[in-house]
Coordinates of C-alpha atoms in Angstrom, one line a residue:
M1 CA -20.7 8.7 -7.0
H2 CA -17.5 7.1 -8.4
L3 CA -15.9 3.8 -7.5
L4 CA -12.1 4.0 -7.8
C5 CA -10.6 0.6 -8.2
D6 CA -7.0 -0.6 -8.0
I7 CA -5.7 -3.8 -9.5
D8 CA -2.6 -5.1 -7.8
G9 CA -3.4 -6.4 -4.3
V10 CA -7.1 -6.1 -5.1
H11 CA -7.7 -8.2 -8.2
I12 CA -4.2 -9.6 -8.5
P13 CA -3.1 -10.7 -5.0
F14 CA 0.6 -10.8 -4.1
P15 CA 2.2 -14.2 -4.0
G16 CA 2.8 -15.7 -0.6
P17 CA 6.3 -16.4 0.9
A18 CA 6.8 -19.5 -1.3
G19 CA 5.2 -18.0 -4.4
E20 CA 1.9 -19.5 -3.7
I21 CA -1.3 -17.8 -4.8
P22 CA -4.7 -18.0 -3.0
N23 CA -7.2 -20.7 -3.8
G24 CA -9.6 -19.9 -6.6
F25 CA -7.1 -17.9 -8.6
R26 CA -6.0 -19.0 -12.1
T27 CA -2.9 -17.8 -14.0
H28 CA -3.3 -15.7 -17.1
H29 CA -0.8 -14.0 -19.4
V30 CA -1.1 -10.5 -20.7
T31 CA 1.3 -8.1 -22.5
P32 CA 1.1 -4.6 -21.0
T33 CA 2.3 -1.6 -23.0
G34 CA 6.1 -1.5 -23.2
Y35 CA 6.5 -5.2 -22.6
S36 CA 7.8 -7.5 -25.4
E37 CA 6.8 -10.7 -23.6
P38 CA 3.6 -11.6 -21.8
V39 CA 3.6 -11.4 -18.0
A40 CA 1.8 -13.9 -15.7
I41 CA -1.0 -12.6 -13.5
W42 CA -3.5 -14.6 -11.4
L43 CA -7.2 -13.7 -11.2
N44 CA -10.4 -15.0 -9.6
P45 CA -13.6 -14.2 -11.5
A46 CA -15.2 -13.8 -8.1
T47 CA -13.6 -10.4 -7.6
G48 CA -15.0 -9.2 -10.9
H49 CA -18.5 -10.3 -9.8
L50 CA -18.1 -8.5 -6.5
I51 CA -17.2 -5.3 -8.4
L52 CA -20.1 -5.6 -10.8
D53 CA -22.5 -6.2 -7.9
L54 CA -21.1 -3.2 -6.1
T55 CA -21.5 -0.8 -9.0
T56 CA -25.0 -2.0 -9.8
R57 CA -26.3 -2.2 -6.3
Y58 CA -25.0 1.3 -5.3
A59 CA -25.3 2.9 -8.8
L60 CA -21.5 3.7 -8.8
T61 CA -19.5 4.9 -11.8
P62 CA -16.4 2.7 -11.9
V63 CA -13.0 4.1 -12.8
W64 CA -9.7 2.3 -12.7
C65 CA -7.2 3.9 -10.3
T66 CA -4.1 1.8 -10.9
S67 CA -0.6 1.9 -12.1
W68 CA -1.8 -0.3 -14.9
R69 CA -3.4 2.9 -16.3
A70 CA -4.6 2.4 -19.9
D71 CA -3.7 -1.3 -19.7
A72 CA -6.3 -1.9 -16.9
P73 CA -8.8 -3.3 -19.5
L74 CA -6.4 -6.2 -20.1
V75 CA -7.1 -7.3 -16.6
G76 CA -10.8 -6.1 -16.5
S77 CA -11.7 -8.1 -19.6
L78 CA -10.4 -11.3 -18.0
L79 CA -12.6 -10.6 -15.0
G80 CA -15.6 -10.2 -17.2
L81 CA -15.8 -6.4 -16.6
P82 CA -16.8 -3.9 -19.2
T83 CA -14.4 -1.3 -20.4
W84 CA -14.0 1.6 -17.9
D85 CA -12.2 4.9 -17.9
H86 CA -8.9 5.1 -16.0
I87 CA -7.3 7.8 -14.1
D88 CA -4.1 8.9 -15.8
L89 CA -1.8 8.7 -12.8
P90 CA 1.5 10.4 -13.1
R91 CA 4.7 8.3 -13.5
L92 CA 6.7 9.4 -10.5
P93 CA 10.2 8.2 -9.4
L94 CA 8.8 6.5 -6.3
T95 CA 10.8 4.3 -3.9
T96 CA 7.7 3.9 -1.6
S97 CA 4.0 4.0 -2.0
H98 CA 3.7 6.6 0.7
P99 CA 6.3 9.3 0.0
N100 CA 4.4 11.8 2.1
G101 CA 2.9 9.4 4.6
Y102 CA -0.1 8.6 2.5
L103 CA -0.9 6.7 -0.7
W104 CA 0.8 8.5 -3.6
K105 CA -2.3 8.3 -5.8
R106 CA -4.2 10.5 -3.4
D107 CA -2.7 13.8 -4.7
T108 CA -4.2 13.1 -8.1
I109 CA -7.5 11.9 -6.7
T110 CA -7.8 15.1 -4.6
Q111 CA -7.4 17.2 -7.8
V112 CA -9.7 15.1 -10.0
F113 CA -12.5 14.5 -7.5
T114 CA -12.2 17.7 -5.5
D115 CA -15.7 17.6 -4.0
Q116 CA -17.2 14.4 -5.3
P117 CA -18.2 11.5 -3.1
L118 CA -16.1 8.3 -3.6
V119 CA -15.8 4.7 -2.8
W120 CA -12.1 3.8 -3.3
I121 CA -10.7 0.3 -3.2
D122 CA -7.0 -0.1 -2.8
D123 CA -4.7 -2.4 -0.7
D124 CA -2.2 0.3 0.3
F125 CA -4.0 3.0 2.4
T126 CA -2.3 4.4 5.5
P127 CA -3.9 5.8 8.7
A128 CA -3.3 9.3 7.1
D129 CA -5.6 8.2 4.2
Q130 CA -8.2 7.0 6.6
T131 CA -8.1 10.4 8.3
W132 CA -8.3 12.2 5.0
A133 CA -11.4 10.1 4.1
G134 CA -13.0 10.9 7.5
D135 CA -12.3 14.6 7.1
R136 CA -13.9 14.7 3.6
T137 CA -16.9 12.8 4.9
A138 CA -17.3 15.1 7.8
T139 CA -17.7 18.0 5.4
G140 CA -20.5 16.2 3.5
V141 CA -18.4 14.5 0.8
L142 CA -18.9 10.8 1.6
T143 CA -15.6 9.0 1.2
I144 CA -15.4 5.3 1.8
L145 CA -12.1 3.4 1.7
I146 CA -12.0 -0.3 1.2
Q147 CA -8.7 -2.0 1.9
P148 CA -8.3 -5.7 1.0
N149 CA -5.6 -7.9 2.3
P150 CA -3.1 -7.8 -0.6
Y151 CA -2.3 -11.5 -0.2
L152 CA -5.9 -12.5 -0.6
G153 CA -7.4 -9.9 -2.9
L154 CA -10.9 -8.4 -2.7
T155 CA -13.4 -10.5 -0.8
A156 CA -17.1 -10.1 0.2
A157 CA -15.9 -9.6 3.8
D158 CA -14.0 -6.5 2.8
L159 CA -17.1 -5.0 1.4
E160 CA -19.3 -6.0 4.4
A161 CA -16.8 -4.4 6.8
T162 CA -17.2 -0.9 5.3
G163 CA -19.7 1.9 5.5
L164 CA -21.3 1.1 2.1
N165 CA -24.8 1.0 3.7
E166 CA -24.3 4.7 4.4
I167 CA -24.6 5.5 0.7
A168 CA -28.4 5.4 0.4
E169 CA -28.8 7.7 3.5
W170 CA -26.1 10.1 2.2
R171 CA -27.9 10.3 -1.2
S172 CA -31.2 10.9 0.5
H173 CA -29.9 13.7 2.6
A174 CA -27.9 15.2 -0.3
R175 CA -31.1 15.4 -2.4
A176 CA -32.7 17.2 0.5
G177 CA -29.8 19.7 0.6
K178 CA -28.6 18.6 4.0
C179 CA -24.9 18.1 4.9
V180 CA -24.4 14.5 5.8
R181 CA -21.7 13.7 8.3
Y182 CA -20.6 10.1 8.4
G183 CA -21.5 8.3 11.6
E184 CA -24.1 10.7 12.7
A185 CA -27.5 9.4 13.6
M186 CA -29.7 10.2 10.6
P187 CA -33.4 10.1 10.5
G188 CA -34.9 7.3 8.4
G189 CA -35.8 7.8 4.8
P190 CA -36.4 5.7 1.7
A191 CA -33.3 3.7 0.9
D192 CA -32.1 3.8 -2.7
V193 CA -30.4 0.5 -2.5
E194 CA -30.4 -2.7 -0.6
P195 CA -27.5 -3.3 1.8
L196 CA -24.7 -5.4 0.4
T197 CA -25.0 -9.0 1.7

């Protein structure tokens, strides 16, 4: 199962109305591809720890899903994360993140991860994305969306408020060849992982 992870609004929160950043975040400077000068970003190592715990606890394969694309390791290394693959998102002339009523990245995700279960962290989902995730899950392809507050970045509360504890049951049923529909009462079975606490 893959973990897709965004950066802006997840690891780099948006500044508040007066340009303030949340407590616990420190300013760093990185030089992305195509920039001649470093740009300021603010990070909290706690978000890196949350992601590492998540990938370890649930045996997830992490992949960057961000407009930072191949520059994502610039941010990841400052968070203490190992180098991950990234999804080569298209460079579209967008004026909104939701040109079709849903997150623009979703078209690529649907093509790349056609029938693969996913945990996807992004701050910019719409109700249409939630419906898409529910529909995928209903067909047996567990799809969990985690949506942090973009002005706070990823927190433990964001992870606790999702269906992550369904992963162990889904895997157990998938191994048994049963279609798992999210939210159904499922008979008990050995859990692969501990719940996130």
